[in-house]
Structures are given as structure tokens and as C-alpha cells.
Amino acid sequence: MDVDRGQTERAYLMLLVGDERRTSDAALGIALRGAGHGLRIHIIQFLKTGRERGEVAAVSFLTGVTLSQYGMIDVRTRPEEIRGPAISPERLQAALREARQHVALRVTNILILDGLLTLVDEGMVEEKTILELVERAAPWTDIVLTGRAATPALQEAADSVTLMQTIKSRDHEPLRRGLHY
């Protein structure tokens, strides 16, 4: 089924909520699928950093997919090991400016804002910032947000909300290249 991306009145908003590693995995799968359809995808990783991440290398092989990183969590650092926010206020503002720029240019088909829901949950970003971003986006734009929680207002505004839950995971398991990073 081929859907005309320009038929809706506003951008499509998808929330992937829950375990941050799993929500990111799902968002990266969306990027891969979009690339397969020739769409232009941009990923902003608000909490992560590190060139050793598989997705950083993979985007160089995918036509139309770009990625930016602004956070402080590398593959050797677990999110719970970071004391305080995993992004500086200055880097957060730069990442939000980049997201607004992609919306304003109206050439990005899928904009993935990885970890942004976590920053809303931590009080670093107001939900109205996201709602304004969605309102300004072209109707053919799909915006995917990931993170550990979503406010009721964001859930209400979203077209799709998926709760991702880890049922089993070995504590302190070694990270596996390609599977975890």
C-alpha cells in the first residue's frame, strides 16, 4: 500500500517510549526502512556520542540518511552512570536548533529525535517545544521521538505511541558489537 505523504494536515508524530536502548533500536530500524524507500532521514541523538557506534558508520552506506550526536553517553557508559543530564544546556540548544532547521527546510521526510522524550521527562525540554516543532513541520514529515517516558499531552498529540519494555536482560552483560552498539 503506497500512501501519499502529503494528504494529512500536519506532520505525523510517533513516540517510542520505554527502555532507551530498545527505543533507539526501533528508531534506527525506521531509518533503515525509510532509506530503503529513498526517503531523506535525519537522526539527532540527544544523549549519545561516539564514532564507534554502528549507526554512525552505517549512515555512510545509506543514501539520504544523516546523523548528529550531541550527548555524553558513549558505548562504554551506561545511562545510569551519568550524574546529572547526559547533555549540556549549550549542546541541547544546538540540537534543538538543528531539529528546527530540518523542519524549516522542509526536505527531511523522517526526523528522528533520539532521547528527546527523556529530556522532557527530566525537565530540560518543555513539551510545548516538541508540539511547536510538530506544528511547524510539513504534512509529509514524520517525526519520531524516543525516550523513557512521554507526558500525557505528548501522548495525546501523537499519532502513534509504542511502549517498549525489556522483559529479560542479564545485568552487567558485556555489550555486543552490532547488537548493542
mmCIF file with all atom_site columns, C-alpha atoms in Angstrom:
data_model
loop_
_atom_site.group_PDB
_atom_site.id
_atom_site.type_symbol
_atom_site.label_atom_id
_atom_site.label_alt_id
_atom_site.label_comp_id
_atom_site.label_asym_id
_atom_site.label_entity_id
_atom_site.label_seq_id
_atom_site.pdbx_PDB_ins_code
_atom_site.Cartn_x
_atom_site.Cartn_y
_atom_site.Cartn_z
_atom_site.occupancy
_atom_site.B_iso_or_equiv
_atom_site.pdbx_formal_charge
_atom_site.auth_seq_id
_atom_site.auth_comp_id
_atom_site.auth_asym_id
_atom_site.auth_atom_id
_atom_site.pdbx_PDB_model_num
ATOM 1   C CA . MET A 1 1   ? 0.000  0.000   0.000  1.00 0.00 ? 1   MET A CA 1
ATOM 2   C CA . ASP A 1 2   ? 1.552  3.283   -1.078 1.00 0.00 ? 2   ASP A CA 1
ATOM 3   C CA . VAL A 1 3   ? 0.369  6.252   0.949  1.00 0.00 ? 3   VAL A CA 1
ATOM 4   C CA . ASP A 1 4   ? 0.611  9.819   -0.320 1.00 0.00 ? 4   ASP A CA 1
ATOM 5   C CA . ARG A 1 5   ? 2.685  11.514  2.365  1.00 0.00 ? 5   ARG A CA 1
ATOM 6   C CA . GLY A 1 6   ? 1.112  14.899  1.636  1.00 0.00 ? 6   GLY A CA 1
ATOM 7   C CA . GLN A 1 7   ? -2.529 14.026  2.452  1.00 0.00 ? 7   GLN A CA 1
ATOM 8   C CA . THR A 1 8   ? -2.533 14.802  6.178  1.00 0.00 ? 8   THR A CA 1
ATOM 9   C CA . GLU A 1 9   ? -2.944 18.250  7.710  1.00 0.00 ? 9   GLU A CA 1
ATOM 10  C CA . ARG A 1 10  ? 0.170  18.105  9.887  1.00 0.00 ? 10  ARG A CA 1
ATOM 11  C CA . ALA A 1 11  ? 3.304  16.105  10.457 1.00 0.00 ? 11  ALA A CA 1
ATOM 12  C CA . TYR A 1 12  ? 2.973  12.562  11.761 1.00 0.00 ? 12  TYR A CA 1
ATOM 13  C CA . LEU A 1 13  ? 4.222  12.186  15.352 1.00 0.00 ? 13  LEU A CA 1
ATOM 14  C CA . MET A 1 14  ? 5.407  8.800   16.605 1.00 0.00 ? 14  MET A CA 1
ATOM 15  C CA . LEU A 1 15  ? 6.562  8.205   20.188 1.00 0.00 ? 15  LEU A CA 1
ATOM 16  C CA . LEU A 1 16  ? 8.719  5.208   21.094 1.00 0.00 ? 16  LEU A CA 1
ATOM 17  C CA . VAL A 1 17  ? 8.667  5.026   24.889 1.00 0.00 ? 17  VAL A CA 1
ATOM 18  C CA . GLY A 1 18  ? 10.498 2.802   27.357 1.00 0.00 ? 18  GLY A CA 1
ATOM 19  C CA . ASP A 1 19  ? 13.925 1.234   27.607 1.00 0.00 ? 19  ASP A CA 1
ATOM 20  C CA . GLU A 1 20  ? 16.174 3.737   25.864 1.00 0.00 ? 20  GLU A CA 1
ATOM 21  C CA . ARG A 1 21  ? 18.338 1.153   24.108 1.00 0.00 ? 21  ARG A CA 1
ATOM 22  C CA . ARG A 1 22  ? 15.270 -0.581  22.673 1.00 0.00 ? 22  ARG A CA 1
ATOM 23  C CA . THR A 1 23  ? 13.547 2.638   21.586 1.00 0.00 ? 23  THR A CA 1
ATOM 24  C CA . SER A 1 24  ? 16.726 3.696   19.791 1.00 0.00 ? 24  SER A CA 1
ATOM 25  C CA . ASP A 1 25  ? 16.952 0.272   18.117 1.00 0.00 ? 25  ASP A CA 1
ATOM 26  C CA . ALA A 1 26  ? 13.402 0.689   16.813 1.00 0.00 ? 26  ALA A CA 1
ATOM 27  C CA . ALA A 1 27  ? 14.081 4.226   15.582 1.00 0.00 ? 27  ALA A CA 1
ATOM 28  C CA . LEU A 1 28  ? 17.184 3.041   13.722 1.00 0.00 ? 28  LEU A CA 1
ATOM 29  C CA . GLY A 1 29  ? 15.076 0.332   12.118 1.00 0.00 ? 29  GLY A CA 1
ATOM 30  C CA . ILE A 1 30  ? 12.683 3.036   10.913 1.00 0.00 ? 30  ILE A CA 1
ATOM 31  C CA . ALA A 1 31  ? 15.649 4.917   9.426  1.00 0.00 ? 31  ALA A CA 1
ATOM 32  C CA . LEU A 1 32  ? 16.794 1.787   7.605  1.00 0.00 ? 32  LEU A CA 1
ATOM 33  C CA . ARG A 1 33  ? 13.298 1.157   6.257  1.00 0.00 ? 33  ARG A CA 1
ATOM 34  C CA . GLY A 1 34  ? 12.929 4.796   5.159  1.00 0.00 ? 34  GLY A CA 1
ATOM 35  C CA . ALA A 1 35  ? 16.284 4.678   3.380  1.00 0.00 ? 35  ALA A CA 1
ATOM 36  C CA . GLY A 1 36  ? 15.038 1.646   1.501  1.00 0.00 ? 36  GLY A CA 1
ATOM 37  C CA . HIS A 1 37  ? 12.181 3.775   0.185  1.00 0.00 ? 37  HIS A CA 1
ATOM 38  C CA . GLY A 1 38  ? 14.509 6.569   -0.897 1.00 0.00 ? 38  GLY A CA 1
ATOM 39  C CA . LEU A 1 39  ? 13.385 8.969   1.834  1.00 0.00 ? 39  LEU A CA 1
ATOM 40  C CA . ARG A 1 40  ? 15.559 11.638  3.429  1.00 0.00 ? 40  ARG A CA 1
ATOM 41  C CA . ILE A 1 41  ? 16.124 10.814  7.075  1.00 0.00 ? 41  ILE A CA 1
ATOM 42  C CA . HIS A 1 42  ? 17.966 12.769  9.733  1.00 0.00 ? 42  HIS A CA 1
ATOM 43  C CA . ILE A 1 43  ? 18.727 11.369  13.179 1.00 0.00 ? 43  ILE A CA 1
ATOM 44  C CA . ILE A 1 44  ? 19.644 13.588  16.112 1.00 0.00 ? 44  ILE A CA 1
ATOM 45  C CA . GLN A 1 45  ? 20.995 11.664  19.079 1.00 0.00 ? 45  GLN A CA 1
ATOM 46  C CA . PHE A 1 46  ? 20.432 13.952  22.061 1.00 0.00 ? 46  PHE A CA 1
ATOM 47  C CA . LEU A 1 47  ? 22.078 11.730  24.672 1.00 0.00 ? 47  LEU A CA 1
ATOM 48  C CA . LYS A 1 48  ? 24.633 9.639   22.790 1.00 0.00 ? 48  LYS A CA 1
ATOM 49  C CA . THR A 1 49  ? 28.111 10.209  21.462 1.00 0.00 ? 49  THR A CA 1
ATOM 50  C CA . GLY A 1 50  ? 30.837 8.081   19.934 1.00 0.00 ? 50  GLY A CA 1
ATOM 51  C CA . ARG A 1 51  ? 32.078 7.226   16.485 1.00 0.00 ? 51  ARG A CA 1
ATOM 52  C CA . GLU A 1 52  ? 32.354 3.555   17.467 1.00 0.00 ? 52  GLU A CA 1
ATOM 53  C CA . ARG A 1 53  ? 28.566 3.194   17.365 1.00 0.00 ? 53  ARG A CA 1
ATOM 54  C CA . GLY A 1 54  ? 27.450 1.050   14.444 1.00 0.00 ? 54  GLY A CA 1
ATOM 55  C CA . GLU A 1 55  ? 24.821 3.529   13.305 1.00 0.00 ? 55  GLU A CA 1
ATOM 56  C CA . VAL A 1 56  ? 27.454 6.232   12.837 1.00 0.00 ? 56  VAL A CA 1
ATOM 57  C CA . ALA A 1 57  ? 29.329 4.085   10.313 1.00 0.00 ? 57  ALA A CA 1
ATOM 58  C CA . ALA A 1 58  ? 26.132 2.712   8.751  1.00 0.00 ? 58  ALA A CA 1
ATOM 59  C CA . VAL A 1 59  ? 24.741 6.093   7.711  1.00 0.00 ? 59  VAL A CA 1
ATOM 60  C CA . SER A 1 60  ? 27.689 6.499   5.340  1.00 0.00 ? 60  SER A CA 1
ATOM 61  C CA . PHE A 1 61  ? 26.333 3.499   3.402  1.00 0.00 ? 61  PHE A CA 1
ATOM 62  C CA . LEU A 1 62  ? 22.725 4.709   3.325  1.00 0.00 ? 62  LEU A CA 1
ATOM 63  C CA . THR A 1 63  ? 21.799 7.289   0.731  1.00 0.00 ? 63  THR A CA 1
ATOM 64  C CA . GLY A 1 64  ? 19.756 10.102  2.231  1.00 0.00 ? 64  GLY A CA 1
ATOM 65  C CA . VAL A 1 65  ? 20.434 9.291   5.896  1.00 0.00 ? 65  VAL A CA 1
ATOM 66  C CA . THR A 1 66  ? 22.391 11.664  8.143  1.00 0.00 ? 66  THR A CA 1
ATOM 67  C CA . LEU A 1 67  ? 23.117 11.621  11.865 1.00 0.00 ? 67  LEU A CA 1
ATOM 68  C CA . SER A 1 68  ? 24.238 14.130  14.514 1.00 0.00 ? 68  SER A CA 1
ATOM 69  C CA . GLN A 1 69  ? 25.263 13.424  18.096 1.00 0.00 ? 69  GLN A CA 1
ATOM 70  C CA . TYR A 1 70  ? 25.078 15.878  20.989 1.00 0.00 ? 70  TYR A CA 1
ATOM 71  C CA . GLY A 1 71  ? 25.140 13.808  24.177 1.00 0.00 ? 71  GLY A CA 1
ATOM 72  C CA . MET A 1 72  ? 27.696 12.383  26.569 1.00 0.00 ? 72  MET A CA 1
ATOM 73  C CA . ILE A 1 73  ? 26.800 8.666   26.681 1.00 0.00 ? 73  ILE A CA 1
ATOM 74  C CA . ASP A 1 74  ? 29.337 6.588   24.783 1.00 0.00 ? 74  ASP A CA 1
ATOM 75  C CA . VAL A 1 75  ? 29.253 2.809   24.314 1.00 0.00 ? 75  VAL A CA 1
ATOM 76  C CA . ARG A 1 76  ? 31.254 2.213   27.486 1.00 0.00 ? 76  ARG A CA 1
ATOM 77  C CA . THR A 1 77  ? 28.976 4.389   29.641 1.00 0.00 ? 77  THR A CA 1
ATOM 78  C CA . ARG A 1 78  ? 25.592 3.217   30.836 1.00 0.00 ? 78  ARG A CA 1
ATOM 79  C CA . PRO A 1 79  ? 22.986 5.999   31.166 1.00 0.00 ? 79  PRO A CA 1
ATOM 80  C CA . GLU A 1 80  ? 22.630 5.375   34.911 1.00 0.00 ? 80  GLU A CA 1
ATOM 81  C CA . GLU A 1 81  ? 26.360 6.095   35.363 1.00 0.00 ? 81  GLU A CA 1
ATOM 82  C CA . ILE A 1 82  ? 25.933 9.725   34.245 1.00 0.00 ? 82  ILE A CA 1
ATOM 83  C CA . ARG A 1 83  ? 25.400 12.069  37.171 1.00 0.00 ? 83  ARG A CA 1
ATOM 84  C CA . GLY A 1 84  ? 23.111 14.843  36.059 1.00 0.00 ? 84  GLY A CA 1
ATOM 85  C CA . PRO A 1 85  ? 21.967 15.441  32.480 1.00 0.00 ? 85  PRO A CA 1
ATOM 86  C CA . ALA A 1 86  ? 23.600 13.463  29.665 1.00 0.00 ? 86  ALA A CA 1
ATOM 87  C CA . ILE A 1 87  ? 23.768 16.635  27.566 1.00 0.00 ? 87  ILE A CA 1
ATOM 88  C CA . SER A 1 88  ? 24.981 20.132  28.351 1.00 0.00 ? 88  SER A CA 1
ATOM 89  C CA . PRO A 1 89  ? 22.480 23.004  28.081 1.00 0.00 ? 89  PRO A CA 1
ATOM 90  C CA . GLU A 1 90  ? 24.512 24.521  25.219 1.00 0.00 ? 90  GLU A CA 1
ATOM 91  C CA . ARG A 1 91  ? 24.579 21.242  23.262 1.00 0.00 ? 91  ARG A CA 1
ATOM 92  C CA . LEU A 1 92  ? 20.866 20.759  23.914 1.00 0.00 ? 92  LEU A CA 1
ATOM 93  C CA . GLN A 1 93  ? 20.089 24.178  22.430 1.00 0.00 ? 93  GLN A CA 1
ATOM 94  C CA . ALA A 1 94  ? 22.285 23.394  19.411 1.00 0.00 ? 94  ALA A CA 1
ATOM 95  C CA . ALA A 1 95  ? 20.463 20.076  18.876 1.00 0.00 ? 95  ALA A CA 1
ATOM 96  C CA . LEU A 1 96  ? 17.060 21.771  19.104 1.00 0.00 ? 96  LEU A CA 1
ATOM 97  C CA . ARG A 1 97  ? 18.204 24.443  16.613 1.00 0.00 ? 97  ARG A CA 1
ATOM 98  C CA . GLU A 1 98  ? 19.227 21.670  14.236 1.00 0.00 ? 98  GLU A CA 1
ATOM 99  C CA . ALA A 1 99  ? 15.823 19.993  14.596 1.00 0.00 ? 99  ALA A CA 1
ATOM 100 C CA . ARG A 1 100 ? 14.074 23.301  13.879 1.00 0.00 ? 100 ARG A CA 1
ATOM 101 C CA . GLN A 1 101 ? 16.301 23.819  10.847 1.00 0.00 ? 101 GLN A CA 1
ATOM 102 C CA . HIS A 1 102 ? 15.334 20.427  9.399  1.00 0.00 ? 102 HIS A CA 1
ATOM 103 C CA . VAL A 1 103 ? 11.669 21.285  9.926  1.00 0.00 ? 103 VAL A CA 1
ATOM 104 C CA . ALA A 1 104 ? 12.079 24.752  8.362  1.00 0.00 ? 104 ALA A CA 1
ATOM 105 C CA . LEU A 1 105 ? 13.931 23.477  5.285  1.00 0.00 ? 105 LEU A CA 1
ATOM 106 C CA . ARG A 1 106 ? 11.105 21.017  4.558  1.00 0.00 ? 106 ARG A CA 1
ATOM 107 C CA . VAL A 1 107 ? 13.328 18.470  2.830  1.00 0.00 ? 107 VAL A CA 1
ATOM 108 C CA . THR A 1 108 ? 13.591 15.859  5.595  1.00 0.00 ? 108 THR A CA 1
ATOM 109 C CA . ASN A 1 109 ? 10.971 13.112  5.316  1.00 0.00 ? 109 ASN A CA 1
ATOM 110 C CA . ILE A 1 110 ? 11.701 11.425  8.652  1.00 0.00 ? 110 ILE A CA 1
ATOM 111 C CA . LEU A 1 111 ? 13.222 13.308  11.573 1.00 0.00 ? 111 LEU A CA 1
ATOM 112 C CA . ILE A 1 112 ? 14.291 11.047  14.436 1.00 0.00 ? 112 ILE A CA 1
ATOM 113 C CA . LEU A 1 113 ? 14.882 12.816  17.755 1.00 0.00 ? 113 LEU A CA 1
ATOM 114 C CA . ASP A 1 114 ? 16.522 10.052  19.766 1.00 0.00 ? 114 ASP A CA 1
ATOM 115 C CA . GLY A 1 115 ? 16.418 10.581  23.526 1.00 0.00 ? 115 GLY A CA 1
ATOM 116 C CA . LEU A 1 116 ? 14.380 13.789  23.437 1.00 0.00 ? 116 LEU A CA 1
ATOM 117 C CA . LEU A 1 117 ? 11.496 12.305  25.441 1.00 0.00 ? 117 LEU A CA 1
ATOM 118 C CA . THR A 1 118 ? 13.940 11.551  28.249 1.00 0.00 ? 118 THR A CA 1
ATOM 119 C CA . LEU A 1 119 ? 14.971 15.209  28.312 1.00 0.00 ? 119 LEU A CA 1
ATOM 120 C CA . VAL A 1 120 ? 11.315 16.230  28.586 1.00 0.00 ? 120 VAL A CA 1
ATOM 121 C CA . ASP A 1 121 ? 10.946 13.746  31.445 1.00 0.00 ? 121 ASP A CA 1
ATOM 122 C CA . GLU A 1 122 ? 13.993 15.296  33.170 1.00 0.00 ? 122 GLU A CA 1
ATOM 123 C CA . GLY A 1 123 ? 12.555 18.803  32.800 1.00 0.00 ? 123 GLY A CA 1
ATOM 124 C CA . MET A 1 124 ? 15.251 20.027  30.396 1.00 0.00 ? 124 MET A CA 1
ATOM 125 C CA . VAL A 1 125 ? 12.847 20.463  27.462 1.00 0.00 ? 125 VAL A CA 1
ATOM 126 C CA . GLU A 1 126 ? 9.262  21.667  27.650 1.00 0.00 ? 126 GLU A CA 1
ATOM 127 C CA . GLU A 1 127 ? 6.666  19.581  25.865 1.00 0.00 ? 127 GLU A CA 1
ATOM 128 C CA . LYS A 1 128 ? 5.459  22.743  24.091 1.00 0.00 ? 128 LYS A CA 1
ATOM 129 C CA . THR A 1 129 ? 8.840  22.835  22.297 1.00 0.00 ? 129 THR A CA 1
ATOM 130 C CA . ILE A 1 130 ? 8.025  19.493  20.703 1.00 0.00 ? 130 ILE A CA 1
ATOM 131 C CA . LEU A 1 131 ? 4.429  20.417  19.957 1.00 0.00 ? 131 LEU A CA 1
ATOM 132 C CA . GLU A 1 132 ? 5.574  23.614  18.207 1.00 0.00 ? 132 GLU A CA 1
ATOM 133 C CA . LEU A 1 133 ? 8.105  21.624  16.175 1.00 0.00 ? 133 LEU A CA 1
ATOM 134 C CA . VAL A 1 134 ? 5.382  19.243  15.010 1.00 0.00 ? 134 VAL A CA 1
ATOM 135 C CA . GLU A 1 135 ? 3.037  22.134  14.226 1.00 0.00 ? 135 GLU A CA 1
ATOM 136 C CA . ARG A 1 136 ? 5.676  23.826  12.035 1.00 0.00 ? 136 ARG A CA 1
ATOM 137 C CA . ALA A 1 137 ? 6.652  20.659  10.177 1.00 0.00 ? 137 ALA A CA 1
ATOM 138 C CA . ALA A 1 138 ? 5.378  19.935  6.695  1.00 0.00 ? 138 ALA A CA 1
ATOM 139 C CA . PRO A 1 139 ? 2.487  17.465  6.457  1.00 0.00 ? 139 PRO A CA 1
ATOM 140 C CA . TRP A 1 140 ? 4.744  14.982  4.678  1.00 0.00 ? 140 TRP A CA 1
ATOM 141 C CA . THR A 1 141 ? 7.224  14.951  7.566  1.00 0.00 ? 141 THR A CA 1
ATOM 142 C CA . ASP A 1 142 ? 7.285  12.082  10.046 1.00 0.00 ? 142 ASP A CA 1
ATOM 143 C CA . ILE A 1 143 ? 8.774  12.910  13.445 1.00 0.00 ? 143 ILE A CA 1
ATOM 144 C CA . VAL A 1 144 ? 9.902  10.064  15.693 1.00 0.00 ? 144 VAL A CA 1
ATOM 145 C CA . LEU A 1 145 ? 10.772 10.748  19.345 1.00 0.00 ? 145 LEU A CA 1
ATOM 146 C CA . THR A 1 146 ? 12.337 8.223   21.683 1.00 0.00 ? 146 THR A CA 1
ATOM 147 C CA . GLY A 1 147 ? 12.917 8.147   25.419 1.00 0.00 ? 147 GLY A CA 1
ATOM 148 C CA . ARG A 1 148 ? 11.975 6.584   28.694 1.00 0.00 ? 148 ARG A CA 1
ATOM 149 C CA . ALA A 1 149 ? 8.658  8.415   29.258 1.00 0.00 ? 149 ALA A CA 1
ATOM 150 C CA . ALA A 1 150 ? 6.102  10.575  27.469 1.00 0.00 ? 150 ALA A CA 1
ATOM 151 C CA . THR A 1 151 ? 3.864  13.174  29.062 1.00 0.00 ? 151 THR A CA 1
ATOM 152 C CA . PRO A 1 152 ? 0.083  12.797  28.734 1.00 0.00 ? 152 PRO A CA 1
ATOM 153 C CA . ALA A 1 153 ? -0.031 15.863  26.439 1.00 0.00 ? 153 ALA A CA 1
ATOM 154 C CA . LEU A 1 154 ? 2.568  14.376  24.083 1.00 0.00 ? 154 LEU A CA 1
ATOM 155 C CA . GLN A 1 155 ? 0.755  11.047  24.084 1.00 0.00 ? 155 GLN A CA 1
ATOM 156 C CA . GLU A 1 156 ? -2.482 12.826  23.219 1.00 0.00 ? 156 GLU A CA 1
ATOM 157 C CA . ALA A 1 157 ? -0.827 14.774  20.381 1.00 0.00 ? 157 ALA A CA 1
ATOM 158 C CA . ALA A 1 158 ? 0.916  11.715  18.952 1.00 0.00 ? 158 ALA A CA 1
ATOM 159 C CA . ASP A 1 159 ? -0.430 9.689   16.070 1.00 0.00 ? 159 ASP A CA 1
ATOM 160 C CA . SER A 1 160 ? 1.302  6.571   17.402 1.00 0.00 ? 160 SER A CA 1
ATOM 161 C CA . VAL A 1 161 ? 2.681  5.680   20.830 1.00 0.00 ? 161 VAL A CA 1
ATOM 162 C CA . THR A 1 162 ? 4.570  2.432   21.377 1.00 0.00 ? 162 THR A CA 1
ATOM 163 C CA . LEU A 1 163 ? 5.648  1.263   24.811 1.00 0.00 ? 163 LEU A CA 1
ATOM 164 C CA . MET A 1 164 ? 8.805  -0.828  24.642 1.00 0.00 ? 164 MET A CA 1
ATOM 165 C CA . GLN A 1 165 ? 9.651  -2.948  27.644 1.00 0.00 ? 165 GLN A CA 1
ATOM 166 C CA . THR A 1 166 ? 12.618 -5.207  28.298 1.00 0.00 ? 166 THR A CA 1
ATOM 167 C CA . ILE A 1 167 ? 11.352 -8.489  29.725 1.00 0.00 ? 167 ILE A CA 1
ATOM 168 C CA . LYS A 1 168 ? 14.753 -10.047 30.389 1.00 0.00 ? 168 LYS A CA 1
ATOM 169 C CA . SER A 1 169 ? 18.330 -8.807  30.262 1.00 0.00 ? 169 SER A CA 1
ATOM 170 C CA . ARG A 1 170 ? 21.445 -10.036 32.005 1.00 0.00 ? 170 ARG A CA 1
ATOM 171 C CA . ASP A 1 171 ? 22.719 -7.463  34.476 1.00 0.00 ? 171 ASP A CA 1
ATOM 172 C CA . HIS A 1 172 ? 26.096 -6.032  33.537 1.00 0.00 ? 172 HIS A CA 1
ATOM 173 C CA . GLU A 1 173 ? 26.270 -8.131  30.397 1.00 0.00 ? 173 GLU A CA 1
ATOM 174 C CA . PRO A 1 174 ? 29.121 -7.240  28.050 1.00 0.00 ? 174 PRO A CA 1
ATOM 175 C CA . LEU A 1 175 ? 27.953 -5.097  25.179 1.00 0.00 ? 175 LEU A CA 1
ATOM 176 C CA . ARG A 1 176 ? 27.893 -6.919  21.864 1.00 0.00 ? 176 ARG A CA 1
ATOM 177 C CA . ARG A 1 177 ? 29.071 -5.029  18.782 1.00 0.00 ? 177 ARG A CA 1
ATOM 178 C CA . GLY A 1 178 ? 26.253 -4.763  16.267 1.00 0.00 ? 178 GLY A CA 1
ATOM 179 C CA . LEU A 1 179 ? 23.626 -5.862  18.769 1.00 0.00 ? 179 LEU A CA 1
ATOM 180 C CA . HIS A 1 180 ? 24.029 -3.211  21.486 1.00 0.00 ? 180 HIS A CA 1
ATOM 181 C CA . TYR A 1 181 ? 26.033 -0.515  19.722 1.00 0.00 ? 181 TYR A CA 1
#
